[in-house]
Coordinates of C-alpha atoms and ligand atoms in Angstrom, one line a residue:
M1 CA 7.8 22.9 -18.9
E2 CA 5.1 25.3 -19.8
T3 CA 1.7 23.7 -19.9
K4 CA -0.9 24.6 -22.5
N5 CA -3.6 23.0 -20.3
Q6 CA -5.7 25.9 -19.3
K7 CA -7.4 24.1 -16.5
L8 CA -4.1 23.2 -14.9
R9 CA -2.8 26.8 -15.3
E10 CA -5.9 28.1 -13.6
W11 CA -5.7 25.7 -10.7
V12 CA -2.0 26.4 -10.1
A13 CA -2.7 30.1 -10.1
E14 CA -5.6 29.7 -7.7
V15 CA -3.5 27.6 -5.3
E16 CA -0.6 30.1 -5.5
A17 CA -2.9 33.0 -4.7
M18 CA -4.2 31.0 -1.7
C19 CA -1.0 29.5 -0.3
Q20 CA 1.2 32.6 -1.1
P21 CA 4.6 30.8 -1.6
D22 CA 7.7 32.8 -2.2
R23 CA 8.2 31.1 -5.5
V24 CA 6.7 28.4 -7.8
E25 CA 8.7 25.6 -9.5
W26 CA 7.4 23.2 -12.0
V27 CA 9.0 19.8 -11.5
D28 CA 10.6 18.4 -14.7
G29 CA 11.5 15.0 -13.4
S30 CA 15.2 15.2 -14.3
T31 CA 18.1 13.7 -12.5
A32 CA 19.6 17.2 -12.3
E33 CA 16.5 18.4 -10.4
Y34 CA 16.6 15.4 -8.0
D35 CA 20.3 16.1 -7.3
R36 CA 19.7 19.8 -6.7
L37 CA 16.8 19.3 -4.3
M38 CA 18.7 16.6 -2.4
Q39 CA 21.7 19.0 -2.1
L40 CA 19.3 21.7 -0.9
M41 CA 18.0 19.4 1.8
V42 CA 21.4 18.3 2.9
D43 CA 22.5 21.9 3.1
C44 CA 19.6 22.8 5.4
G45 CA 20.1 19.8 7.7
M46 CA 17.0 18.0 6.6
A47 CA 18.8 15.1 4.8
T48 CA 22.0 13.2 5.5
K49 CA 24.0 11.8 2.5
L50 CA 24.9 8.2 3.2
N51 CA 28.5 6.9 2.6
E52 CA 28.9 6.9 -1.2
Q53 CA 31.0 3.7 -1.0
K54 CA 28.4 1.9 1.0
R55 CA 25.2 3.1 -0.5
P56 CA 25.7 5.4 -3.5
N57 CA 23.4 8.3 -4.1
S58 CA 21.3 7.6 -1.0
F59 CA 19.9 9.8 1.7
A60 CA 18.5 9.5 5.2
F61 CA 15.7 11.7 6.7
R62 CA 14.4 12.0 10.2
S63 CA 10.8 13.1 10.6
D64 CA 9.4 15.0 13.4
P65 CA 8.6 12.4 16.1
S66 CA 4.9 13.2 15.8
D67 CA 4.8 12.6 12.0
V68 CA 5.8 9.0 11.5
A69 CA 2.8 7.2 10.0
R70 CA -0.6 7.6 8.3
V71 CA -3.1 9.4 10.5
E72 CA -6.4 7.5 10.0
N73 CA -8.3 9.6 12.5
N74 CA -7.5 12.7 10.4
T75 CA -8.3 11.1 7.1
Y76 CA -11.6 12.2 5.6
I77 CA -14.0 11.3 2.8
A78 CA -15.9 14.5 2.1
C79 CA -19.0 13.9 0.0
K80 CA -22.5 15.3 0.1
N81 CA -24.2 12.4 1.9
Q82 CA -22.6 10.7 4.9
E83 CA -24.0 7.4 3.8
D84 CA -21.8 7.5 0.6
A85 CA -18.7 7.5 2.8
G86 CA -20.0 4.7 5.0
P87 CA -19.4 3.8 8.6
T88 CA -15.7 2.9 8.1
N89 CA -14.7 6.4 6.8
N90 CA -14.5 9.7 8.7
W91 CA -17.0 11.8 6.9
I92 CA -17.2 15.6 6.8
D93 CA -19.5 17.9 4.8
P94 CA -17.3 19.1 1.8
V95 CA -18.4 22.7 2.1
E96 CA -17.5 22.8 5.8
L97 CA -14.2 21.0 5.3
K98 CA -13.2 23.3 2.5
K99 CA -13.9 26.3 4.6
T100 CA -11.7 24.9 7.5
M101 CA -8.9 23.9 5.1
T102 CA -9.0 27.1 3.1
E103 CA -8.3 29.0 6.3
L104 CA -5.4 26.7 7.0
Y105 CA -4.1 26.9 3.4
T106 CA -4.2 30.7 3.3
G107 CA -0.7 31.9 3.5
C108 CA 0.6 28.4 4.5
M109 CA 3.5 28.4 2.0
K110 CA 4.9 31.8 3.0
G111 CA 8.7 31.6 3.0
R112 CA 8.6 28.4 1.0
T113 CA 8.8 27.1 -2.6
M114 CA 5.6 25.7 -4.1
Y115 CA 6.4 22.7 -6.3
V116 CA 4.1 21.6 -9.1
I117 CA 4.6 17.9 -9.7
P118 CA 2.9 16.4 -12.8
F119 CA 2.8 12.6 -12.3
S120 CA 1.3 9.5 -13.9
M121 CA 0.0 6.6 -11.9
G122 CA 0.8 3.7 -14.3
P123 CA 3.0 3.8 -17.4
I124 CA 2.4 6.9 -19.4
G125 CA -0.2 6.2 -22.1
S126 CA -1.5 2.9 -20.6
P127 CA -5.3 2.7 -20.9
I128 CA -5.4 1.9 -17.2
S129 CA -3.2 4.9 -16.1
K130 CA -4.3 8.2 -14.7
I131 CA -2.5 11.6 -14.5
G132 CA -2.3 13.6 -11.3
I133 CA -0.8 17.0 -10.4
E134 CA 0.5 17.3 -6.9
I135 CA 1.2 20.8 -5.6
T136 CA 3.4 20.7 -2.5
D137 CA 5.7 22.8 -0.4
S138 CA 7.9 19.8 0.6
P139 CA 11.1 19.1 -1.4
Y140 CA 11.1 15.7 0.4
V141 CA 7.8 14.9 -1.3
V142 CA 9.2 15.9 -4.7
V143 CA 12.2 13.6 -4.5
N144 CA 10.0 10.7 -3.2
M145 CA 7.5 11.4 -6.1
H146 CA 10.4 11.2 -8.5
I147 CA 10.9 7.6 -7.4
M148 CA 7.3 6.5 -6.6
T149 CA 5.7 7.8 -9.8
R150 CA 6.5 8.8 -13.4
A151 CA 6.9 12.5 -12.8
G152 CA 7.8 15.6 -14.8
D153 CA 7.8 17.0 -18.3
K154 CA 6.8 13.8 -20.0
V155 CA 3.5 13.9 -18.1
I156 CA 2.9 17.5 -19.1
E157 CA 3.4 16.4 -22.7
A158 CA 1.0 13.5 -22.3
L159 CA -1.6 15.8 -20.6
G160 CA -1.7 18.1 -23.7
E161 CA -4.1 21.0 -23.9
D162 CA -7.2 19.4 -22.6
G163 CA -6.2 16.1 -20.9
E164 CA -7.8 15.2 -17.5
F165 CA -5.9 15.3 -14.3
I166 CA -6.6 14.7 -10.6
P167 CA -5.6 17.8 -8.6
C168 CA -3.7 16.9 -5.4
L169 CA -2.9 19.7 -3.0
H170 CA -0.4 19.2 -0.2
S171 CA 1.2 21.5 2.3
I172 CA 3.2 20.6 5.4
G173 CA 1.4 23.4 7.1
A174 CA 4.4 25.3 8.4
P175 CA 4.8 28.8 6.9
L176 CA 8.0 30.6 7.7
A177 CA 7.8 34.2 8.9
E178 CA 10.4 36.7 7.7
G179 CA 13.8 35.7 9.3
Q180 CA 12.3 32.6 11.1
E181 CA 14.7 29.7 11.2
D182 CA 13.4 26.4 9.7
V183 CA 13.4 23.1 11.5
P184 CA 14.6 19.8 9.9
W185 CA 11.1 18.4 9.4
P186 CA 8.4 21.1 9.5
C187 CA 4.8 19.9 9.9
A188 CA 1.6 21.0 11.7
P189 CA 0.4 19.6 15.0
I190 CA -1.9 16.6 14.9
E191 CA -5.1 18.7 15.4
E192 CA -4.3 20.6 12.3
K193 CA -3.6 17.6 10.1
Y194 CA -6.2 16.8 7.4
I195 CA -5.9 14.2 4.7
A196 CA -9.0 15.0 2.7
H197 CA -10.6 13.4 -0.3
F198 CA -13.5 14.8 -2.3
P199 CA -14.6 11.9 -4.4
E200 CA -17.4 13.8 -6.1
E201 CA -14.9 16.1 -7.8
N202 CA -11.8 13.8 -7.8
L203 CA -9.9 16.1 -5.6
I204 CA -7.4 15.6 -2.8
W205 CA -6.4 18.1 -0.1
S206 CA -3.7 17.2 2.4
Y207 CA -2.5 19.5 5.1
G208 CA 0.0 19.3 8.0
S209 CA 1.9 16.1 7.5
G210 CA 5.1 15.4 5.5
Y211 CA 4.9 11.6 6.1
G212 CA 4.7 9.2 3.1
G213 CA 1.1 8.0 3.0
N214 CA -0.2 11.4 4.1
A215 CA 1.9 13.4 1.7
L216 CA 2.9 11.3 -1.4
L217 CA -0.6 11.8 -2.7
G218 CA -0.3 9.5 -5.7
K219 CA -0.2 6.5 -3.4
K220 CA -2.9 5.9 -0.9
C221 CA -4.9 9.0 -1.6
L222 CA -5.1 8.9 -5.4
A223 CA -4.3 5.3 -6.3
L224 CA -6.6 3.8 -3.7
R225 CA -9.1 6.2 -2.2
I226 CA -10.0 8.3 -5.2
A227 CA -9.2 5.6 -7.7
S228 CA -11.4 3.0 -5.9
N229 CA -14.4 5.3 -6.4
M230 CA -13.5 6.1 -10.0
A231 CA -13.1 2.3 -10.6
R232 CA -16.6 1.6 -9.3
E233 CA -18.0 4.3 -11.5
E234 CA -16.0 3.2 -14.5
G235 CA -16.2 -0.6 -14.0
W236 CA -12.6 -1.5 -13.0
M237 CA -10.8 -2.2 -9.8
A238 CA -8.2 -0.3 -7.7
E239 CA -7.0 -2.6 -4.9
H240 CA -4.5 -2.7 -2.1
M241 CA -2.7 -5.6 -3.7
L242 CA 0.8 -6.8 -4.7
I243 CA 1.2 -8.3 -8.1
L244 CA 3.6 -11.2 -8.8
R245 CA 4.3 -13.6 -11.6
L246 CA 5.0 -17.3 -10.7
T247 CA 6.5 -19.4 -13.4
N248 CA 6.4 -23.2 -13.1
P249 CA 9.1 -25.6 -14.3
E250 CA 7.3 -26.0 -17.6
G251 CA 7.5 -22.3 -18.2
H252 CA 3.8 -21.7 -17.6
R253 CA 3.1 -18.3 -16.1
F254 CA 0.6 -17.4 -13.4
H255 CA -0.2 -14.0 -12.1
I256 CA -1.2 -13.5 -8.5
A257 CA -2.7 -10.3 -7.0
A258 CA -2.7 -10.4 -3.2
A259 CA -4.3 -8.1 -0.6
F260 CA -2.9 -7.9 2.9
P261 CA -3.3 -5.2 5.5
S262 CA -0.3 -2.8 6.1
A263 CA 2.9 -4.5 7.4
C264 CA 1.8 -8.1 6.8
G265 CA 4.7 -8.9 4.5
K266 CA 3.3 -7.8 1.1
T267 CA 6.7 -6.6 0.0
N268 CA 8.3 -9.9 1.1
L269 CA 5.7 -12.0 -0.8
A270 CA 6.0 -9.8 -3.9
M271 CA 9.7 -10.6 -4.2
L272 CA 10.0 -14.0 -2.6
Q273 CA 12.7 -16.4 -3.5
A274 CA 10.8 -19.6 -4.2
T275 CA 12.1 -22.7 -2.4
V276 CA 10.1 -25.2 -4.5
P277 CA 12.5 -26.4 -7.1
G278 CA 12.0 -25.1 -10.6
W279 CA 9.4 -22.4 -9.6
K280 CA 10.3 -18.7 -10.0
V281 CA 8.7 -15.6 -8.6
E282 CA 9.1 -12.2 -10.2
C283 CA 7.6 -8.9 -9.0
I284 CA 5.3 -6.5 -10.7
G285 CA 4.2 -4.4 -7.8
D286 CA 4.2 -4.6 -3.9
D287 CA 1.3 -2.4 -2.8
I288 CA -1.3 -1.4 -5.3
A289 CA -3.0 -3.0 -8.3
W290 CA -5.2 -1.3 -10.9
M291 CA -7.2 -3.9 -12.9
K292 CA -9.4 -3.7 -16.0
I293 CA -11.2 -6.3 -18.0
G294 CA -9.3 -6.7 -21.3
D295 CA -10.6 -7.7 -24.8
D296 CA -9.9 -11.3 -23.8
G297 CA -12.5 -11.0 -21.0
R298 CA -9.8 -11.5 -18.3
L299 CA -8.7 -9.1 -15.6
H300 CA -5.5 -7.3 -16.5
A301 CA -3.4 -5.6 -13.8
I302 CA -0.8 -2.8 -13.7
N303 CA 1.2 -1.5 -10.8
P304 CA 0.4 2.2 -10.8
E305 CA 3.6 3.0 -8.9
S306 CA 7.2 3.0 -10.0
G307 CA 8.9 2.5 -6.6
F308 CA 8.6 0.7 -3.3
F309 CA 7.8 2.7 -0.2
G310 CA 8.4 -0.3 2.1
V311 CA 8.6 -0.8 5.9
A312 CA 12.4 -1.1 6.7
P313 CA 12.5 -2.9 10.1
G314 CA 12.5 -6.6 9.6
T315 CA 13.8 -6.4 6.0
S316 CA 17.0 -8.3 5.7
D317 CA 19.0 -10.6 3.4
K318 CA 17.1 -13.4 5.0
S319 CA 13.5 -12.1 5.0
N320 CA 13.7 -10.3 1.6
P321 CA 17.1 -10.3 -0.2
M322 CA 15.5 -8.8 -3.3
A323 CA 14.2 -5.8 -1.4
M324 CA 17.6 -5.4 0.1
R325 CA 19.3 -5.4 -3.4
S326 CA 16.6 -2.9 -4.6
L327 CA 17.8 -0.3 -2.0
D328 CA 21.5 -0.7 -2.5
E329 CA 21.7 2.7 -4.2
N330 CA 19.6 5.7 -5.3
S331 CA 17.3 5.2 -2.3
I332 CA 15.7 7.4 0.4
F333 CA 15.5 6.3 4.0
T334 CA 13.1 7.8 6.6
N335 CA 13.4 7.3 10.3
C336 CA 16.1 4.6 10.1
A337 CA 19.2 4.7 12.4
L338 CA 22.5 6.0 11.1
T339 CA 25.6 3.9 11.7
D340 CA 29.1 5.2 12.5
D341 CA 30.3 4.4 8.9
G342 CA 27.6 6.5 7.3
D343 CA 25.1 3.8 6.5
I344 CA 21.6 3.0 7.7
W345 CA 20.5 0.3 10.1
W346 CA 17.2 -1.0 11.6
E347 CA 16.0 -3.7 13.9
G348 CA 15.7 -7.1 12.1
M349 CA 18.3 -6.2 9.4
D350 CA 20.2 -9.2 10.5
V351 CA 23.6 -7.5 10.7
P352 CA 25.2 -6.4 14.0
C353 CA 25.3 -2.8 15.1
D354 CA 27.1 -1.7 18.2
H355 CA 26.5 2.0 18.0
A356 CA 24.2 4.3 15.9
I357 CA 22.4 7.6 16.0
D358 CA 18.7 6.6 16.4
W359 CA 15.8 8.0 14.4
K360 CA 15.3 10.7 17.0
N361 CA 18.9 11.8 16.6
N362 CA 20.1 10.3 19.9
E363 CA 23.1 8.1 20.6
W364 CA 22.0 4.4 20.5
T365 CA 23.6 1.1 21.5
P366 CA 22.1 -2.4 21.8
E367 CA 21.7 -1.6 25.6
S368 CA 19.5 1.3 24.9
D369 CA 15.9 1.0 26.1
N370 CA 14.4 2.3 22.8
V371 CA 14.6 1.0 19.3
A372 CA 17.1 2.5 16.9
A373 CA 14.7 2.8 13.9
H374 CA 11.1 3.7 14.2
A375 CA 8.9 0.6 13.7
N376 CA 7.4 2.3 10.7
A377 CA 10.7 3.5 9.3
R378 CA 10.6 3.3 5.5
F379 CA 12.7 3.0 2.4
T380 CA 11.9 4.5 -1.0
A381 CA 13.5 2.6 -3.8
P382 CA 13.1 2.6 -7.6
A383 CA 11.1 -0.6 -8.6
A384 CA 13.4 -0.9 -11.6
Q385 CA 16.3 -1.7 -9.2
C386 CA 14.6 -4.9 -8.0
P387 CA 16.6 -7.8 -9.4
V388 CA 13.4 -9.8 -9.8
I389 CA 11.2 -7.2 -11.3
C390 CA 9.5 -8.6 -14.4
E391 CA 11.1 -7.4 -17.6
D392 CA 7.7 -6.3 -18.8
W393 CA 6.5 -4.8 -15.5
E394 CA 5.7 -1.6 -17.3
D395 CA 3.7 -3.2 -20.1
P396 CA 0.8 -0.8 -20.6
A397 CA -1.6 -3.7 -21.2
G398 CA -0.9 -5.2 -17.7
V399 CA -0.8 -8.9 -16.8
P400 CA -3.8 -11.3 -16.7
I401 CA -4.7 -12.2 -13.2
D402 CA -5.2 -16.0 -12.4
V403 CA -5.4 -15.8 -8.6
F404 CA -6.6 -13.5 -5.9
V405 CA -5.2 -14.0 -2.4
F406 CA -6.5 -12.4 0.8
G407 CA -5.0 -12.7 4.2
G408 CA -4.0 -11.1 7.4
R409 CA -1.9 -11.6 10.5
R410 CA -3.7 -14.1 12.7
T411 CA -1.9 -16.0 15.4
Q412 CA -4.9 -18.2 16.0
T413 CA -7.9 -19.7 14.2
V414 CA -7.2 -19.1 10.5
P415 CA -5.5 -22.0 8.7
L416 CA -2.5 -21.7 6.4
V417 CA -4.5 -21.7 3.2
T418 CA -8.1 -22.1 2.0
Q419 CA -9.6 -21.9 -1.5
A420 CA -13.0 -20.2 -1.9
L421 CA -15.8 -22.5 -3.1
D422 CA -16.5 -20.0 -5.9
F423 CA -16.1 -16.3 -6.6
D424 CA -19.0 -15.2 -4.4
H425 CA -17.5 -17.1 -1.5
G426 CA -14.2 -15.4 -2.3
V427 CA -15.8 -12.0 -2.0
F428 CA -17.1 -13.2 1.4
M429 CA -13.6 -14.2 2.4
G430 CA -12.2 -10.9 1.4
A431 CA -15.0 -9.0 3.3
M432 CA -14.4 -11.0 6.4
A433 CA -10.6 -10.4 6.4
A434 CA -9.1 -9.3 9.7
S435 CA -5.6 -8.8 11.1
E436 CA -3.8 -8.2 14.3
T437 CA -2.6 -4.5 14.2
T438 CA 0.9 -3.1 13.5
A439 CA 2.7 0.2 13.3
A440 CA 1.8 1.5 9.8
A441 CA -1.0 3.7 11.2
L442 CA -0.5 5.9 14.3
D443 CA -3.9 5.7 15.8
V444 CA -5.2 2.2 15.5
G445 CA -5.7 0.9 19.0
Q446 CA -7.4 -2.5 19.0
K447 CA -5.7 -5.8 18.6
L448 CA -7.7 -7.5 16.0
R449 CA -9.3 -5.3 13.4
R450 CA -11.5 -6.4 10.6
D451 CA -9.9 -5.1 7.4
P452 CA -12.1 -6.1 4.4
F453 CA -10.0 -6.7 1.3
A454 CA -7.2 -4.9 3.2
M455 CA -9.0 -1.7 2.1
L456 CA -10.4 -0.5 5.4
P457 CA -8.2 2.7 5.5
F458 CA -8.2 3.0 1.7
C459 CA -11.7 2.5 0.3
G460 CA -12.9 6.0 -0.8
Y461 CA -16.6 5.2 -0.5
N462 CA -19.1 3.1 1.4
M463 CA -17.5 -0.3 1.9
A464 CA -20.8 -2.1 1.5
D465 CA -21.1 -0.6 -2.0
Y466 CA -17.5 -1.8 -2.6
W467 CA -18.6 -5.3 -1.9
T468 CA -21.5 -4.9 -4.4
H469 CA -18.9 -3.7 -6.9
W470 CA -16.8 -6.9 -6.3
F471 CA -19.9 -9.1 -6.9
A472 CA -20.6 -7.1 -10.1
M473 CA -17.0 -7.6 -11.3
G474 CA -17.3 -11.3 -10.7
D475 CA -20.5 -11.4 -12.8
K476 CA -18.8 -9.6 -15.6
L477 CA -15.8 -11.9 -15.5
G478 CA -17.9 -15.1 -15.3
D479 CA -15.7 -18.2 -15.8
K480 CA -12.7 -15.9 -16.5
A481 CA -12.7 -14.7 -12.9
P482 CA -9.6 -15.4 -10.9
A483 CA -9.6 -18.2 -8.4
V484 CA -9.7 -16.9 -4.8
F485 CA -7.7 -18.0 -1.8
Y486 CA -7.2 -17.0 1.8
V487 CA -3.8 -17.4 3.6
N488 CA -2.4 -16.9 7.0
W489 CA 1.4 -17.2 7.4
F490 CA 1.3 -16.1 11.0
R491 CA -0.2 -19.0 13.0
T492 CA 1.5 -19.8 16.3
S493 CA 1.5 -22.8 18.6
K494 CA 0.0 -22.5 22.1
E495 CA 3.6 -21.6 23.3
G496 CA 3.8 -18.8 20.8
R497 CA 6.1 -20.5 18.3
W498 CA 5.6 -19.8 14.5
L499 CA 4.0 -22.9 13.0
W500 CA 4.9 -22.1 9.4
P501 CA 8.4 -21.0 8.3
G502 CA 7.1 -18.3 5.9
F503 CA 9.2 -16.3 3.5
G504 CA 10.5 -18.3 0.5
E505 CA 8.6 -21.4 1.8
N506 CA 5.3 -19.6 1.0
S507 CA 6.1 -20.6 -2.6
R508 CA 4.8 -24.0 -1.6
V509 CA 1.4 -22.6 -0.9
L510 CA 1.5 -20.5 -4.1
K511 CA 2.4 -23.7 -6.0
W512 CA -0.7 -25.4 -4.7
M513 CA -2.9 -22.5 -5.8
C514 CA -1.5 -22.6 -9.3
E515 CA -2.0 -26.3 -9.5
R516 CA -5.6 -25.9 -8.3
V517 CA -6.1 -23.4 -11.1
E518 CA -4.8 -26.0 -13.5
G519 CA -6.8 -28.8 -12.0
K520 CA -3.7 -30.7 -11.3
V521 CA -3.8 -31.1 -7.5
G522 CA -6.4 -32.3 -5.0
A523 CA -8.1 -30.7 -2.0
K524 CA -10.6 -31.6 0.7
E525 CA -13.8 -29.7 1.1
T526 CA -14.2 -28.2 4.5
P527 CA -16.9 -25.9 6.0
I528 CA -14.7 -22.9 5.2
G529 CA -13.6 -23.9 1.7
H530 CA -11.2 -26.2 -0.1
M531 CA -8.0 -27.0 1.7
P532 CA -5.0 -29.2 0.8
Q533 CA -5.2 -32.7 2.1
D534 CA -2.3 -35.0 3.0
G535 CA 0.2 -34.9 0.1
D536 CA -1.4 -32.0 -1.8
L537 CA 1.0 -29.3 -0.5
D538 CA 4.6 -29.9 -1.7
L539 CA 6.5 -30.1 1.6
S540 CA 9.5 -32.0 0.1
G541 CA 12.8 -31.0 1.7
L542 CA 11.1 -28.9 4.4
D543 CA 11.9 -29.5 8.0
I544 CA 8.5 -29.2 9.5
A545 CA 6.9 -31.4 12.2
P546 CA 3.8 -33.4 10.8
E547 CA 1.8 -32.2 13.8
D548 CA 2.5 -28.6 12.9
V549 CA 1.2 -29.2 9.4
T550 CA -1.9 -30.9 10.8
E551 CA -2.5 -27.9 13.0
L552 CA -1.9 -25.4 10.2
L553 CA -4.5 -27.2 8.1
T554 CA -7.2 -27.9 10.7
V555 CA -10.5 -26.1 10.9
D556 CA -11.5 -25.5 14.5
A557 CA -15.2 -25.1 13.9
G558 CA -15.8 -23.6 17.4
A559 CA -13.2 -20.9 16.9
F560 CA -14.5 -20.2 13.4
K561 CA -18.0 -19.8 14.7
E562 CA -16.8 -17.2 17.1
D563 CA -14.9 -15.4 14.4
L564 CA -18.0 -15.5 12.2
A565 CA -20.1 -14.0 15.0
D566 CA -17.5 -11.2 15.2
G567 CA -17.7 -10.8 11.4
E568 CA -21.5 -10.7 11.5
A569 CA -21.4 -8.0 14.2
Y570 CA -19.0 -6.1 12.0
L571 CA -21.4 -6.4 9.0
A572 CA -24.2 -5.0 11.2
K573 CA -22.5 -1.6 11.1
F574 CA -23.4 -1.4 7.4
G575 CA -27.2 -2.0 8.1
D576 CA -29.2 -2.8 5.0
K577 CA -26.5 -1.7 2.6
V578 CA -24.9 -5.1 3.0
P579 CA -25.4 -6.9 -0.3
E580 CA -27.9 -9.8 -0.1
R581 CA -25.3 -12.0 -1.7
L582 CA -22.9 -11.4 1.2
R583 CA -25.5 -12.2 3.8
A584 CA -26.3 -15.4 1.8
Q585 CA -22.6 -16.3 2.0
L586 CA -22.5 -15.7 5.7
E587 CA -25.6 -17.9 6.3
A588 CA -24.2 -20.6 4.1
Q589 CA -20.9 -20.6 6.0
K590 CA -22.8 -20.8 9.3
T591 CA -24.8 -23.8 8.1
R592 CA -21.6 -25.5 6.9
L593 CA -20.0 -24.9 10.3
G594 CA -23.1 -26.6 11.9
Ligands
OXD601 C1 1.5 1.3 3.2 C2 0.4 0.9 4.1 O1 2.3 2.3 3.6 O2 -0.4 0.1 3.7 O3 1.7 0.7 2.2 O4 0.3 1.5 5.2
MN602 MN1 0.0 -0.5 1.7

């Protein structure tokens, strides 16, 4: 659709002149367009159509083996003063970075089509939503954006003549010379990959990678890094949080927003099948929450996305049946294995597989030394296909949040659940969050990494200013602020056995939280916060040894002090930017631990 937005026309013309594509296509968001692009990718060997009987209208892709995850070392916050990016972000001077990237972008789309994707993060017209325009030379990005965002003509209409948009430029960085044969997954080598954010002008430039988090710019780049900075300036919140609705047997609804680092089971929690009788979980989002204070003084959340870009390995009918149903059809699979009957397979799918073609396009059997699917293999599925998506998940007003949950993957030290003593203590808990690392980022070496609010790779400005923003939001919300909890589903015994069954049984912990909010259930006060005492957590019908429950709910003061020392050393990186209120929380926790 022709846009009357002069600023947009000028930007597209500028990018076209720089990138020199063979042609330009404006993405309309139609099914016909999606089908045509998929066919184009099947025809050139980039995509494989799955067996229509088994998984209708679904396609598998294999990336280049070097382009399988987010690249945090190549992800930049480019602002004038390094201090505004803070010690946890890679900073580059914006002028210098633009020079380097302009050289790379010059002629980078030769031999390719340049797609212009108008997209909305959040339901079109919601007061919390934002419009972005992604320019890309990757048809894979276009089809994924069709699922993950509201894309196409309807956004051009909403933008009108002078609407604001966030420009997002993406190139795989692989121009084609005259007559040069293409490869199935073109991309640039690692030293030429740049995932760049210019928060002072709300601009995103991404070069060299075709992989999800680096290339689907609405997600991590816009909805987290750029949006977190806009949120601070405009007084709202953009968080790495799932959103779920829990309904109790009396029909009372609670809304929970929960932040966990990548690959800690956010998607599983967002869609869990509650095992506590009479309680029901429904999903609103599995990765990102945008929240604004409404007229009622409460915090209202929307899911800015419209699809799930989830980690495939480990997803099964047992771990997450609702995710499995979400990807029964109309889905995209990246770096999964292909079975002999034309379907996909991955480790932890809980169905046998005797033979497959692995994610690197090699023969695979269970005897093979390598895995069949990459550990960070992904599915892209429309959120509307989730059987437990809330019927009003696209309500432009969002849902009022009752509870915030933080957590991480910790085999030791951290108990099953703790409630913050008050909102400030909750901010401290979020700031101290840490997790044992996984495969969602390529280049994260160490075992335990502090990941404040699960935002370490996603906060678009100085993390210390982000903590200040959290305190400020707490002040604005006052007694309407959500209650804050910290959980750890991943504790193991000394022999390495999981102490907590997890999955649907996590509903027992969620139930305790909601009943705490209602003032219906007890707790004991410990040095690290409120915790359930005997009988507070509903364990009826659960086969769990009482000693395991005791261990899950014990505070080992010695281990916590060590953890706190590690946390304090981490805070030291931020120097005197650390908010006084956070230091006060740290000191108070120290005193309580004795
Ligand atoms: C994701 C991530 O892809 O957090 O959601 O890495
Ligand atoms: Mn995520």
